[in-house]
Amino acid sequence: MKKTILTLFLFTTSLSVFAQDAVNYQQPPKAIADLLMAKPTPVVSIDGKAEWMLLSTKNSYPSVEELAMPEFRIAGLRINPNNFSPSRQTFINNFTLKNIKTGKTALITGLPTPLFAAHPTWNPAQNKISFTQTTPKGVDLYIIDITTLKAVKVNKQALNVVLGNGITWVDDMTLLYRVATKPAASIPVKPLMPKGPTVQQSLGKAAPNPTYQDLIKSPFDEQLFEFLATSQLVQYKNGVQTLIGQPAIYTSIKVSPDKKYLLQETINKPFSYLVPFEGFPATVKITELSGKSIKVLANLPSTEGKPSGYDNTQNVPRDYDWRNDEAATITWAQPLDSGLIKKQVPFHDAVYALNAPFFGEAKELFKTQNRYRSVNWGNSTLALVEEGQRSKQTIKVSRYNPSAGTMETLYELSQNDKYNNPGEAVTEKNTFGRQVILTTDNGTKLLMNNITGSSPKGDLPFLAKFDLTTKKNEIIWRCSEGTYEYIADVLDAKKLVLLSRKESQKEVPNYFIKNLVLRMADRQITDFTNPYPEMVGVSKEKIAYKRADGIDLTGDLYLPKGYDKAKDGPLPTLIWAYPREFNSAADAAQIRGSKDRFTMISWGSPIYWVTQGYAVLDNAEMPIVAKDGKKPNDTFIDQLKLNAEAAINKLAELGVGDRNRMAVGGHSYGAFMTANLLAHTNLFKAGIARSGAYNRTLTPFGFQNEDRTYWEVPQLYYEMSPFSYADKIKTPLLLIHGDSDDNQGTFPMNSERLFNAIKGFGGTTRFVFLPYEAHGYRGKENILHTLWEMDSWLDKYVKNAK
């Protein structure tokens, strides 16, 4: 009897020690909740003539109950089984049309109620707007006629948007879209008795792949994917709908500039269990607009066999597309190095072209010395070719002359060298209605738009003319210091009539029409108001400081309203960051961001805590720089320490941050950073790590910008994993993770295992597992609760720390 009682006592004691805390959803302080739930400003879409403006308002945070609706997770997708669409979408719930010239708002009739819209798209003439409307049982297609201000449903069968919305305006009256071939109710039902076990095998062919999530795992998953992804292409014109071709698993449909042909890509069997649907075997072919097949361009294998390494590629054609400057010409790239970037060859890629009627031999257009990335077409003597290497962080842009077949380098720089980036070439519509490079000054210059405009004074966007002969940029307009303004669109290149988006620390972003030739006063066309009155009086400053090794760093410092350093003294501080790799110390030291931007607050922002009496250092630079011929990550931990020490020293030197009450946090790779800092330093009172990966051996074929495999550098993988040092994590660490994380590599088990390890060694930690949440959190209740957890953690272990 005594033995039975003792056993029962031990069992119940064990339950009390290991039982999960029962926590209902909690609310953060009102100031934090109000910031989260503030009504967002509308998204703006303006026609090319600047006559009409479409304003779209979204419901940012659906309820957790909505996230809990049924879904299938297969082939790298998350699918609503009831309506052939992605699950857990955020929809537009209000459309407004405003006449820019008169300033009057127009009422659109015929909109479905309630509105769950997505993908608003103007037709070429920009007098109609298409959009999708999602209901619990299907997805419909609507068209808004600007002339009548009326919305009309045009589809007869429900759309299939599982693999993208696939909606294309062919001309002003013609739309292509894809519809479901069977009712959702006829979806296959999983049998209780399977036909047999799921079997995979390897027969000696290498297949190194990242750790993707939501993959096909069984023959039944294959059956489901085929059912849900198969669609029928449809043409709508003047009220008539015509079926095009046969049902297939379409991943891409592109109309030729002359509108006579279609470039189609469709998925084939066998489906892969190692890669998402984008990597499944596929057929690329050309058909007539009616769907009649003309030529199969390629039968592409699964990407399972792609060699590891970010600059490596399969030894097959890729990047099939139409030339925008010709009626019907297909282009594609082909590796000349068997797909291996380290192979010593004079050229790594070649780009080919094939003209209608597509029966001749393909013509080689040009070769690239690095990995080909893209081409921007202009006219018969001008195209811009971009190439580069991710491993070397390089980018090169050349001028290609299609008539002469010559290539000439225009500029070459590090992709992290923001100061010397000339911007993106402005485009205009040609006679085919396609965007091509716009030239000025009799074709001798390009109009370049840089919407970031990084500089030693911070981001100052600019518009410039790039001289094709001297290869120099002449800035013709630049954002004024004290504001942040960029060119959203060039409405008239000759008269330099521009659409800009302007903001400052105190002024919410609004849109203006500028005229650089007539130099008229800017005309404001939106009048959005501050959605965050609680933030009025909060100070923002971009602070600069140095690491111990001399590298310049910056961060965005927020201080509470009414804060008086002399009276209030140093504050408890939250440092929020995300590490980035650099091959150059000079690039790492460049200033990024602007102190003059209006503070917009997302669900994941750390800025909420400035309302709770904290100093917040957001976007604290955490560069990891290559040194002494080594790769950046070879000294990852040491550089994290240098970055954190520099930030803390600067905040203490300014007198605003209490060195003894510092917290650090981050999301994803920032969470990985946080756990490492707590494992290797005693600089902080607490840490917050959301949705991170903490054991790099779970991502053995590379992670972030590290393309060496675990088997090449096993010690690096061990040393970069905070899980390896869980016994050293004694600083209180709050772990938060969505139980449905869909991000490559950040499996929820990362947080589960790290929590168990820290707990096993007696550390102070708390693990919050959010139901139905992916890598980015969406559910209103989950986000509010996350903010409460973070606030409680900071209050206990930082603000009121002993």
C-alpha positions as a printed Julia matrix, in Angstrom:
802×3 Matrix{Float64}:
   0.0    0.0     0.0
   2.83   2.39    0.92
   4.57   1.54   -2.38
   1.35   2.35   -4.32
   0.94   5.69   -2.57
   4.59   6.55   -3.2
   4.24   5.67   -6.88
   1.09   7.82   -7.18
   2.86  10.72   -5.42
   5.83  10.54   -7.77
   3.52  10.38  -10.8
   1.45  13.42   -9.77
   4.6   15.34   -8.82
   6.04  14.56  -12.23
   2.88  15.88  -13.87
   3.05  19.13  -11.92
   6.69  19.67  -12.91
   6.32  18.93  -16.61
   2.73  20.02  -17.29
   2.26  22.9   -19.68
   1.07  26.18  -18.22
  -2.56  26.74  -19.18
  -2.54  30.26  -20.57
  -5.55  31.86  -22.19
  -5.08  34.59  -24.78
  -3.86  37.77  -23.11
  -3.89  41.44  -24.1
  -0.79  43.67  -24.02
  -0.94  47.18  -22.53
  -3.51  49.37  -24.26
  -0.91  51.61  -25.91
   0.66  48.57  -27.6
  -2.71  47.09  -28.62
  -3.85  50.41  -30.08
  -0.71  50.66  -32.23
  -1.18  47.14  -33.55
  -4.86  47.62  -34.39
  -4.47  51.09  -35.96
  -6.25  51.34  -39.28
  -3.66  51.06  -42.06
  -3.38  53.65  -44.81
  -4.71  52.44  -48.18
  -2.55  50.98  -50.93
  -2.43  53.33  -53.92
  -2.56  52.33  -57.61
  -2.63  55.1   -60.24
  -3.24  54.81  -63.96
  -0.5   55.89  -66.37
  -2.34  59.09  -67.29
  -2.69  60.13  -63.65
  -6.45  60.51  -64.08
  -7.72  57.85  -61.7
  -6.45  56.45  -58.43
  -7.55  53.13  -56.92
  -7.33  52.98  -53.13
  -7.34  49.52  -51.54
  -7.74  48.87  -47.83
  -6.88  45.51  -46.27
  -7.99  43.78  -43.12
  -4.51  43.18  -41.75
  -5.18  40.64  -39.02
  -7.7   37.81  -39.46
  -8.82  35.94  -36.38
  -7.09  32.73  -35.3
 -10.4   31.01  -36.02
  -9.96  31.93  -39.69
  -6.41  30.55  -39.64
  -7.8   27.31  -38.27
  -9.86  26.62  -41.39
  -8.96  23.35  -43.19
  -5.9   23.36  -45.43
  -3.64  20.94  -47.25
   0.13  21.35  -47.03
   1.6   19.73  -50.09
   4.24  20.49  -52.74
   5.44  23.54  -50.81
   1.92  25.0   -50.84
  -0.81  25.66  -48.34
  -4.15  25.18  -50.04
  -7.77  25.78  -49.07
  -9.44  22.51  -50.13
 -12.85  24.18  -50.49
 -12.13  26.79  -53.16
  -8.93  26.03  -55.14
  -6.98  28.91  -53.6
  -4.14  29.47  -51.12
  -5.23  29.28  -47.5
  -4.84  32.06  -44.92
  -4.84  35.0   -47.3
  -5.19  38.66  -46.36
  -7.82  40.3   -48.55
  -8.79  43.77  -49.67
 -12.1   44.66  -48.02
 -12.62  48.09  -49.56
 -12.05  49.68  -52.99
 -12.31  53.41  -53.63
 -11.8   55.24  -56.95
 -10.72  58.86  -56.86
 -10.57  61.22  -59.83
  -7.18  62.9   -59.51
  -8.09  65.96  -61.61
 -11.29  66.79  -59.76
 -10.29  65.33  -56.39
 -13.7   63.7   -56.09
 -14.26  60.16  -54.87
 -16.41  57.91  -57.07
 -18.69  55.17  -55.78
 -18.18  51.77  -57.42
 -21.41  49.8   -57.77
 -21.68  46.05  -58.16
 -18.88  45.17  -55.74
 -19.54  41.88  -53.93
 -20.46  42.05  -50.25
 -18.56  41.3   -48.12
 -15.53  42.1   -50.25
 -12.61  39.65  -50.13
 -10.66  40.95  -53.1
  -7.12  40.46  -54.39
  -4.87  41.09  -57.41
  -6.33  44.37  -58.78
  -4.83  44.88  -62.27
  -5.36  47.63  -64.86
  -5.93  46.72  -68.51
  -3.52  48.16  -71.15
  -5.77  51.19  -71.85
  -6.18  51.59  -68.09
  -9.93  52.06  -68.27
 -10.76  48.73  -66.62
  -9.52  46.94  -63.49
  -9.75  43.2   -62.91
  -9.71  41.63  -59.45
 -10.49  38.31  -57.8
 -13.17  37.79  -55.16
 -12.69  34.81  -52.84
 -15.67  33.12  -51.21
 -15.76  30.01  -49.02
 -16.75  27.93  -52.05
 -14.8   29.51  -54.92
 -12.85  32.35  -56.49
 -14.55  34.69  -58.98
 -13.22  37.24  -61.46
 -14.62  40.78  -61.59
 -13.97  43.75  -63.86
 -14.45  47.37  -62.79
 -15.3   49.64  -65.72
 -13.93  53.12  -65.02
 -16.41  54.68  -67.44
 -19.53  53.26  -65.78
 -17.96  52.88  -62.31
 -19.52  49.44  -62.15
 -18.04  46.06  -61.17
 -19.24  42.96  -63.04
 -18.51  39.27  -62.46
 -17.25  37.68  -65.71
 -16.42  34.03  -64.99
 -18.88  31.16  -65.3
 -16.72  28.55  -63.61
 -14.82  29.09  -60.38
 -11.18  30.06  -60.85
  -8.23  27.91  -59.82
  -5.55  30.12  -58.25
  -3.64  27.41  -56.37
  -0.46  28.05  -58.43
  -0.91  31.81  -58.68
  -3.79  33.87  -59.96
  -2.7   33.39  -63.61
  -4.82  36.33  -64.81
  -3.49  38.18  -67.87
  -4.9   41.08  -69.88
  -4.23  40.16  -73.53
  -5.67  43.46  -74.77
  -8.19  46.0   -73.5
 -11.12  43.6   -73.85
  -9.54  40.15  -73.47
  -8.52  38.26  -70.34
  -6.87  34.9   -69.82
  -7.43  33.01  -66.59
  -7.55  29.47  -65.22
 -10.6   27.67  -63.86
 -11.13  24.55  -61.79
 -11.93  21.44  -63.8
 -13.91  19.67  -61.07
 -16.0   20.77  -58.11
 -14.14  21.02  -54.82
 -16.61  18.56  -53.3
 -15.15  15.77  -55.47
 -11.74  16.03  -53.83
 -10.14  12.61  -53.21
 -10.77  11.1   -49.78
  -7.86   9.48  -48.02
  -8.53   5.76  -47.62
  -8.08   4.2   -44.2
  -6.13   1.38  -45.81
  -3.2    2.62  -47.93
  -2.1    0.67  -50.99
   1.29   0.23  -49.37
   4.12   2.04  -47.65
   5.67   5.25  -48.94
   9.06   4.39  -50.42
  11.85   6.68  -51.61
  15.23   5.59  -52.9
  18.52   6.94  -54.18
  20.35   5.16  -56.98
  23.65   6.98  -56.88
  22.65  10.35  -58.3
  23.41  13.35  -56.08
  20.41  15.4   -54.95
  21.55  18.06  -52.44
  18.58  20.19  -51.45
  17.62  22.79  -48.84
  15.26  21.8   -46.03
  11.94  22.72  -47.64
   8.68  22.4   -45.73
   5.19  21.17  -46.69
   6.45  18.7   -49.3
   4.66  15.76  -50.87
   5.04  12.83  -48.5
   2.85  10.03  -49.87
   1.06   8.73  -52.98
  -2.14  10.23  -51.59
  -0.45  13.66  -51.42
   0.45  13.22  -55.09
  -3.2   12.52  -55.86
  -4.33  15.57  -53.93
  -1.8   17.86  -55.62
  -2.83  16.72  -59.09
  -6.51  17.27  -58.28
  -6.02  20.71  -56.72
  -3.42  22.08  -59.16
  -4.99  20.97  -62.45
  -6.81  23.79  -64.24
  -8.32  24.75  -67.58
  -7.14  27.86  -69.44
 -10.0   30.18  -70.44
 -10.23  33.29  -72.65
 -12.84  35.94  -71.89
 -13.7   38.49  -74.59
 -16.79  40.67  -74.96
 -18.82  38.44  -72.68
 -17.81  35.2   -74.43
 -15.68  32.56  -72.71
 -13.63  30.11  -74.74
 -11.68  27.1   -73.48
  -8.03  27.04  -74.6
  -6.22  23.74  -74.9
  -6.58  20.89  -72.45
  -6.53  20.83  -68.64
  -3.0   20.79  -67.23
  -0.97  21.84  -64.2
  -0.05  25.31  -65.44
   2.72  27.2   -63.66
   3.12  30.0   -66.21
   1.28  31.48  -69.2
   2.91  34.39  -71.06
   1.37  36.12  -74.08
   3.69  37.17  -76.92
   4.0   40.92  -77.6
   2.06  40.56  -80.87
  -0.64  38.62  -78.96
  -0.53  35.64  -81.34
   1.21  33.06  -79.19
   1.41  31.69  -75.68
   4.53  30.55  -73.85
   3.3   27.83  -71.51
   4.99  25.93  -68.7
   3.21  22.9   -67.26
   4.18  20.38  -64.58
   4.7   16.71  -65.36
   4.93  13.52  -63.32
   6.69  12.12  -61.36
   6.16  14.65  -58.6
   9.1   15.19  -56.27
   9.24  14.43  -52.55
  12.36  16.6   -52.1
  11.49  19.98  -53.68
   8.37  22.2   -53.96
   6.23  22.3   -57.09
   8.48  24.89  -58.75
  11.13  22.17  -58.99
   8.91  19.45  -60.48
   9.57  18.15  -64.01
   8.05  20.57  -66.53
   7.37  21.1   -70.2
   7.94  24.47  -71.84
   6.15  24.95  -75.15
   4.75  27.51  -77.55
   1.12  27.41  -78.65
  -1.16  29.59  -80.7
  -3.57  31.79  -78.74
  -6.19  29.11  -79.4
  -4.05  26.57  -77.55
  -2.87  24.65  -80.63
   0.65  23.37  -79.96
   3.43  24.74  -82.19
   6.7   23.67  -80.59
   7.97  22.01  -77.42
  10.99  24.0   -76.35
  12.13  21.82  -73.45
  11.22  18.96  -71.17
  12.9   20.04  -67.96
  13.88  17.53  -65.26
  13.18  17.91  -61.55
  15.49  20.35  -59.79
  16.38  17.63  -57.28
  19.66  17.24  -59.15
  20.68  20.92  -58.93
  24.21  21.07  -57.5
  24.55  22.76  -54.11
  25.94  26.29  -54.03
  23.98  29.48  -54.69
  25.66  30.25  -58.03
  25.34  26.71  -59.36
  22.5   25.71  -61.61
  21.25  22.68  -63.46
  22.82  21.97  -66.81
  19.55  22.68  -68.62
  17.93  25.73  -70.27
  16.25  28.23  -67.93
  14.54  31.65  -67.84
  12.33  31.26  -70.91
  10.63  34.54  -71.8
   9.49  36.8   -74.66
  11.58  39.69  -75.95
   9.58  42.83  -75.22
  11.03  44.69  -78.21
  10.01  42.17  -80.9
   6.7   40.7   -82.04
   7.32  37.06  -81.1
  10.83  36.04  -80.07
  11.61  33.59  -77.28
  14.83  33.92  -75.26
  16.45  31.62  -72.68
  19.75  31.03  -70.92
  21.99  27.96  -71.03
  25.0   27.25  -68.77
  28.39  26.9   -70.47
  30.04  25.53  -67.33
  27.79  22.47  -66.87
  26.08  24.54  -64.14
  29.18  24.7   -61.91
  30.31  28.28  -61.24
  33.78  27.24  -60.01
  34.59  25.66  -63.36
  37.3   27.69  -65.09
  35.68  28.87  -68.32
  35.77  32.27  -70.1
  31.94  32.47  -70.07
  29.49  30.84  -67.67
  26.19  31.4   -69.53
  24.88  32.04  -73.02
  21.52  33.54  -73.99
  19.71  32.32  -77.08
  16.72  33.46  -79.13
  14.21  31.8   -81.45
  11.88  33.83  -83.69
   8.41  32.99  -84.94
   7.42  30.65  -86.53
   9.9   28.85  -84.21
  11.09  26.13  -86.59
  14.58  27.43  -87.36
  17.75  27.09  -85.36
  18.16  29.09  -82.17
  20.52  32.06  -82.42
  23.09  32.87  -79.76
  22.65  36.49  -78.65
  25.41  36.98  -76.07
  27.52  35.32  -73.38
  28.09  36.38  -69.77
  31.25  36.05  -67.7
  29.2   35.51  -64.54
  25.85  33.86  -63.92
  23.2   35.47  -66.15
  20.32  37.04  -64.24
  18.11  39.12  -66.53
  17.83  41.32  -69.61
  15.87  44.55  -69.95
  15.02  45.18  -73.61
  15.0   48.63  -75.22
  15.27  49.02  -78.97
  17.25  47.6   -81.89
  20.52  48.95  -80.48
  19.95  48.79  -76.72
  19.32  46.22  -74.03
  20.65  46.01  -70.48
  22.05  42.67  -69.34
  22.52  41.89  -65.64
  24.85  39.15  -64.42
  26.61  38.43  -61.13
  27.65  35.98  -58.45
  25.84  35.71  -55.14
  28.84  34.07  -53.44
  31.05  37.03  -54.38
  28.24  39.57  -53.88
  28.89  41.08  -57.32
  26.64  42.62  -59.93
  27.52  43.65  -63.46
  25.31  45.53  -65.94
  26.26  45.69  -69.63
  24.86  47.33  -72.72
  23.95  44.79  -75.38
  23.45  45.98  -78.96
  20.97  43.54  -80.56
  21.79  44.75  -84.09
  25.57  44.51  -83.8
  25.65  41.68  -81.25
  28.18  43.56  -79.07
  28.42  43.8   -75.27
  29.89  46.7   -73.33
  30.16  46.92  -69.53
  28.35  49.95  -68.1
  29.07  49.39  -64.43
  30.22  46.65  -62.09
  30.01  46.82  -58.3
  29.27  44.94  -55.12
  25.57  44.27  -54.68
  26.02  45.69  -51.15
  27.58  48.92  -52.41
  24.5   51.08  -52.14
  26.32  54.4   -52.42
  27.44  53.75  -56.01
  24.28  52.08  -57.27
  23.02  54.23  -60.2
  19.42  53.0   -59.87
  17.03  51.21  -62.21
  16.39  52.24  -65.8
  12.98  53.84  -66.28
  10.81  52.11  -68.9
   7.96  53.09  -71.2
   5.39  51.21  -73.28
   6.28  50.41  -76.88
   3.91  49.74  -79.78
   3.27  46.23  -78.43
   2.24  47.66  -75.07
   5.37  46.18  -73.42
   7.72  47.95  -71.07
  11.06  48.79  -72.72
  13.97  51.01  -71.71
  13.29  54.71  -72.05
  16.1   56.85  -73.5
  16.53  60.62  -73.48
  18.77  63.17  -75.21
  18.46  61.54  -78.65
  19.05  58.07  -77.29
  22.35  58.87  -75.57
  21.13  58.69  -71.98
  19.03  56.52  -69.7
  16.64  57.87  -67.09
  17.59  56.14  -63.83
  15.37  55.95  -60.76
  16.93  55.07  -57.41
  14.16  54.75  -54.83
  16.69  54.19  -52.02
  19.49  56.6   -52.86
  21.81  55.53  -50.06
  24.41  58.12  -49.11
  26.65  59.08  -46.17
  23.77  61.35  -45.1
  21.3   58.46  -45.13
  18.85  57.43  -47.85
  18.11  60.28  -50.27
  16.33  58.85  -53.36
  17.13  60.42  -56.71
  16.33  60.56  -60.43
  19.31  60.74  -62.77
  20.44  60.62  -66.38
  23.02  57.94  -67.15
  25.29  58.82  -70.08
  25.85  55.69  -72.18
  29.13  57.12  -73.52
  30.8   58.46  -70.37
  29.06  55.88  -68.13
  28.37  58.52  -65.51
  25.2   59.41  -63.66
  23.98  63.02  -63.56
  21.42  63.53  -60.8
  18.59  65.77  -62.0
  16.45  65.54  -58.86
  17.15  64.36  -55.34
  15.1   64.12  -52.19
  15.59  67.11  -49.9
  17.31  66.49  -46.6
  14.87  66.38  -43.73
  12.35  64.36  -45.74
  12.16  61.01  -47.5
  10.68  61.18  -50.99
  11.02  58.81  -53.92
   9.67  58.66  -57.47
   6.9   56.07  -57.6
   6.28  56.49  -61.35
   7.34  58.58  -64.33
   4.08  59.82  -65.84
   5.62  61.82  -68.71
   9.33  61.35  -69.45
   9.62  64.26  -71.85
   8.01  66.79  -69.56
   9.38  65.04  -66.47
   5.98  64.78  -64.84
   6.46  62.45  -61.9
   4.45  60.7   -59.22
   6.26  60.83  -55.87
   5.68  59.46  -52.39
   6.81  61.84  -49.66
   7.09  61.55  -45.89
   9.02  62.82  -42.88
   9.27  61.91  -39.23
   6.07  63.86  -38.51
   4.33  63.65  -41.91
   2.57  60.43  -42.91
   3.42  59.22  -46.45
   1.33  60.88  -49.17
   1.47  61.04  -52.95
   2.29  64.11  -55.06
   2.55  65.01  -58.74
   5.77  66.85  -59.58
   6.82  68.68  -62.74
  10.58  69.11  -63.05
  10.44  71.06  -66.32
   7.83  73.68  -65.43
   8.91  73.52  -61.76
   5.37  74.01  -60.59
   4.48  73.49  -56.96
   3.94  69.82  -56.14
   0.28  68.81  -56.24
  -0.78  66.57  -53.35
  -3.26  63.91  -54.48
  -3.75  61.91  -51.28
  -4.47  63.14  -47.79
  -3.71  60.27  -45.43
  -3.62  61.07  -41.74
  -1.43  59.76  -38.93
  -2.69  56.32  -37.86
  -0.54  56.43  -34.7
  -1.44  59.47  -32.56
   0.11  57.59  -29.6
   3.54  58.04  -31.24
   3.39  61.83  -31.38
   6.25  63.14  -29.26
   8.38  60.0   -29.55
  11.86  60.97  -30.74
  13.71  59.13  -33.52
  17.38  59.46  -34.36
  19.81  57.49  -36.52
  22.87  57.07  -34.35
  26.35  56.19  -35.63
  29.1   54.39  -33.74
  32.13  52.15  -34.33
  32.99  48.56  -33.6
  36.23  47.85  -31.76
  37.81  46.84  -35.09
  36.86  50.18  -36.67
  33.8   49.21  -38.73
  31.13  51.92  -38.72
  27.66  50.93  -37.51
  24.28  52.63  -37.26
  20.88  52.05  -35.7
  17.5   53.75  -35.32
  17.1   55.01  -31.75
  13.61  55.68  -30.37
  13.08  57.43  -27.03
   9.76  57.83  -25.16
   7.73  61.01  -25.43
   8.58  63.48  -22.68
  11.85  61.72  -21.89
  14.35  63.95  -20.11
  17.82  62.4   -19.86
  18.87  64.62  -16.99
  15.76  63.86  -14.97
  14.9   60.3   -16.04
  18.41  58.9   -16.47
  19.34  55.81  -18.48
  16.41  53.68  -19.61
  15.87  49.94  -19.9
  16.72  49.17  -23.53
  15.63  46.76  -26.26
  18.07  46.17  -29.14
  16.45  44.55  -32.21
  18.56  43.33  -35.13
  19.11  40.98  -38.07
  22.66  39.97  -39.12
  23.88  40.39  -42.71
  26.98  39.05  -44.45
  29.44  41.3   -46.31
  32.54  40.55  -48.32
  33.75  44.13  -47.82
  34.18  46.2   -44.67
  33.53  49.35  -46.74
  30.14  48.0   -47.83
  29.28  46.98  -44.27
  30.04  50.5   -43.04
  27.62  52.22  -45.43
  24.64  53.97  -43.84
  21.32  52.35  -44.61
  17.91  53.82  -43.98
  16.76  57.33  -43.18
  16.05  59.11  -39.92
  13.43  61.12  -41.78
  11.03  58.29  -42.59
   7.63  58.23  -40.93
   7.5   55.38  -38.42
   5.15  52.66  -39.69
   4.58  49.88  -37.17
   4.1   46.28  -38.27
   3.09  43.32  -36.1
   6.75  42.3   -35.69
   8.17  45.71  -34.79
  10.06  46.31  -31.51
   9.0   49.98  -31.49
   5.92  49.22  -29.35
   8.09  49.31  -26.23
   8.98  52.97  -26.58
   5.44  53.5   -25.22
   6.36  51.46  -22.14
   9.35  53.52  -21.1
  12.1   51.72  -22.99
  14.79  53.04  -25.27
  14.55  51.01  -28.48
  17.44  50.55  -30.91
  15.83  49.14  -34.05
  17.74  48.01  -37.14
  20.93  47.82  -35.11
  23.56  46.93  -37.69
  25.01  43.46  -37.15
  27.36  43.01  -40.13
  29.36  39.81  -40.48
  32.35  40.76  -42.63
  34.8   38.55  -44.52
  38.31  38.95  -43.1
  41.79  37.82  -44.12
  40.6   35.9   -47.15
  38.06  33.92  -45.14
  34.3   33.7   -45.55
  32.12  35.99  -43.4
  30.74  33.19  -41.22
  34.22  31.94  -40.26
  34.23  34.56  -37.49
  30.45  34.83  -36.96
  30.37  34.62  -33.16
  33.28  36.99  -32.6
  31.71  39.61  -34.85
  28.31  39.3   -33.16
  30.05  40.14  -29.88
  31.77  43.16  -31.41
  28.48  44.44  -32.85
  26.56  44.02  -29.59
  29.3   45.56  -27.44
  29.51  48.58  -29.75
  25.76  49.19  -29.59
  25.64  48.88  -25.81
  28.67  51.14  -25.35
  27.12  53.82  -27.59
  23.77  53.77  -25.8
  25.52  53.99  -22.43
  27.78  56.78  -23.68
  24.73  58.77  -24.82
  23.29  58.32  -21.35
  19.99  56.97  -22.65
  20.56  53.23  -22.22
  21.13  51.47  -18.92
  24.06  49.1   -19.48
  22.68  46.84  -16.74
  19.19  46.61  -18.26
  19.72  45.6   -21.87
  17.59  43.14  -23.85
  18.24  41.78  -27.34
  15.75  40.3   -29.78
  15.07  39.33  -33.34
  12.92  37.3   -35.7
  14.11  34.38  -37.87
  17.86  34.91  -38.47
  17.6   37.65  -35.83
  16.36  34.99  -33.4
  19.36  32.84  -34.33
  21.55  35.87  -33.55
  19.81  36.4   -30.21
  20.32  32.83  -29.0
  23.99  32.98  -30.01
  24.56  36.23  -28.13
  23.03  34.74  -24.99
  25.1   31.58  -25.39
  28.41  33.39  -25.8
  28.11  36.66  -23.83
  26.79  38.1   -20.58
  25.91  41.45  -22.12
  22.13  41.21  -21.75
  19.53  40.76  -19.06
  17.13  38.91  -21.36
  16.56  37.82  -24.94
  13.55  37.35  -27.23
  13.88  34.92  -30.12
  10.97  34.48  -32.54
  10.77  31.7   -35.15
  14.47  30.97  -35.38
  16.68  28.05  -36.38
  19.11  27.07  -33.65
  20.7   23.82  -34.87
  22.46  24.3   -38.21
  22.93  20.56  -38.72
  19.19  20.55  -39.53
  20.01  22.67  -42.6
  23.05  20.7   -43.83
  23.1   21.91  -47.43
  23.48  25.58  -46.56
  21.59  28.35  -44.78
  21.08  32.09  -45.17
  24.1   33.16  -47.3
  26.27  30.19  -46.28
  26.52  27.86  -49.28
  29.13  25.46  -47.89
  27.59  22.17  -46.72
  27.82  20.64  -43.28
  30.2   17.99  -44.58
  32.57  20.65  -45.91
  32.74  22.66  -42.67
  31.24  20.56  -39.84
  33.0   22.58  -37.13
  31.46  25.81  -38.46
  27.97  24.29  -38.36
  28.59  23.17  -34.77
  30.02  26.48  -33.59
  27.31  28.61  -35.24
  24.54  26.55  -33.6
  23.39  28.0   -30.26
  21.92  24.54  -29.57
  25.52  23.31  -29.21
  25.96  25.71  -26.29
  22.53  25.37  -24.66
  24.27  24.58  -21.37
  25.78  28.08  -21.44
  22.46  29.92  -21.93
  21.67  31.2   -18.44
  20.29  34.62  -19.44
  16.45  34.43  -19.55
  15.37  33.59  -23.11
  11.8   33.86  -24.43
  11.23  31.53  -27.39
   8.21  32.08  -29.65
   7.37  30.01  -32.72
   4.37  29.36  -34.95
   3.37  25.71  -34.91
   2.84  25.88  -38.69
   6.09  27.63  -39.69
   6.46  27.39  -43.48
   9.88  28.99  -43.87
  12.78  27.03  -45.31
  14.9   25.8   -42.41
  13.04  27.29  -39.41
  11.16  24.14  -38.46
   9.22  24.53  -35.18
  11.29  21.71  -33.66
  14.19  24.19  -33.5
  12.49  26.07  -30.68
  11.15  22.9   -29.07
  14.58  21.3   -28.89
  16.39  24.44  -27.72
  13.78  24.96  -24.99
  14.17  21.38  -23.8
  17.95  21.67  -23.82
  18.03  24.94  -21.84
  15.47  23.56  -19.43
  17.52  20.36  -19.07
  20.48  22.42  -17.87
  18.39  24.54  -15.5
  18.29  27.73  -17.57
  15.53  30.32  -17.45
  13.38  30.05  -20.55
   9.78  30.13  -21.75
   8.44  28.61  -24.98
   5.29  30.03  -26.6
   3.85  27.86  -29.38
   1.36  29.85  -31.47
  -1.45  27.77  -33.0
  -1.88  27.9   -36.8
   0.87  30.49  -37.28
   3.37  30.39  -40.13
   6.77  32.13  -40.21
   5.12  35.54  -40.28
   2.33  35.83  -37.71
  -1.17  36.78  -38.88
  -3.83  35.88  -36.32
  -5.04  38.86  -34.3
  -5.29  36.97  -31.02
  -1.89  35.32  -31.52
  -0.15  38.61  -32.25
  -1.75  40.42  -29.32
  -0.74  37.54  -27.08
   2.81  37.56  -28.48
   3.1   41.25  -27.61
   1.84  40.49  -24.1
   4.42  37.71  -23.69
   7.22  39.98  -24.86
   6.07  42.86  -22.65
   5.78  40.61  -19.59
   9.23  39.11  -20.24
  10.87  42.51  -20.63
   9.06  43.9   -17.6
  10.18  41.04  -15.36
  13.72  40.43  -16.53
  14.82  43.83  -17.87
  12.86  46.84  -16.6
  12.54  45.46  -13.08
  15.67  43.32  -13.12
  17.57  43.02   -9.88
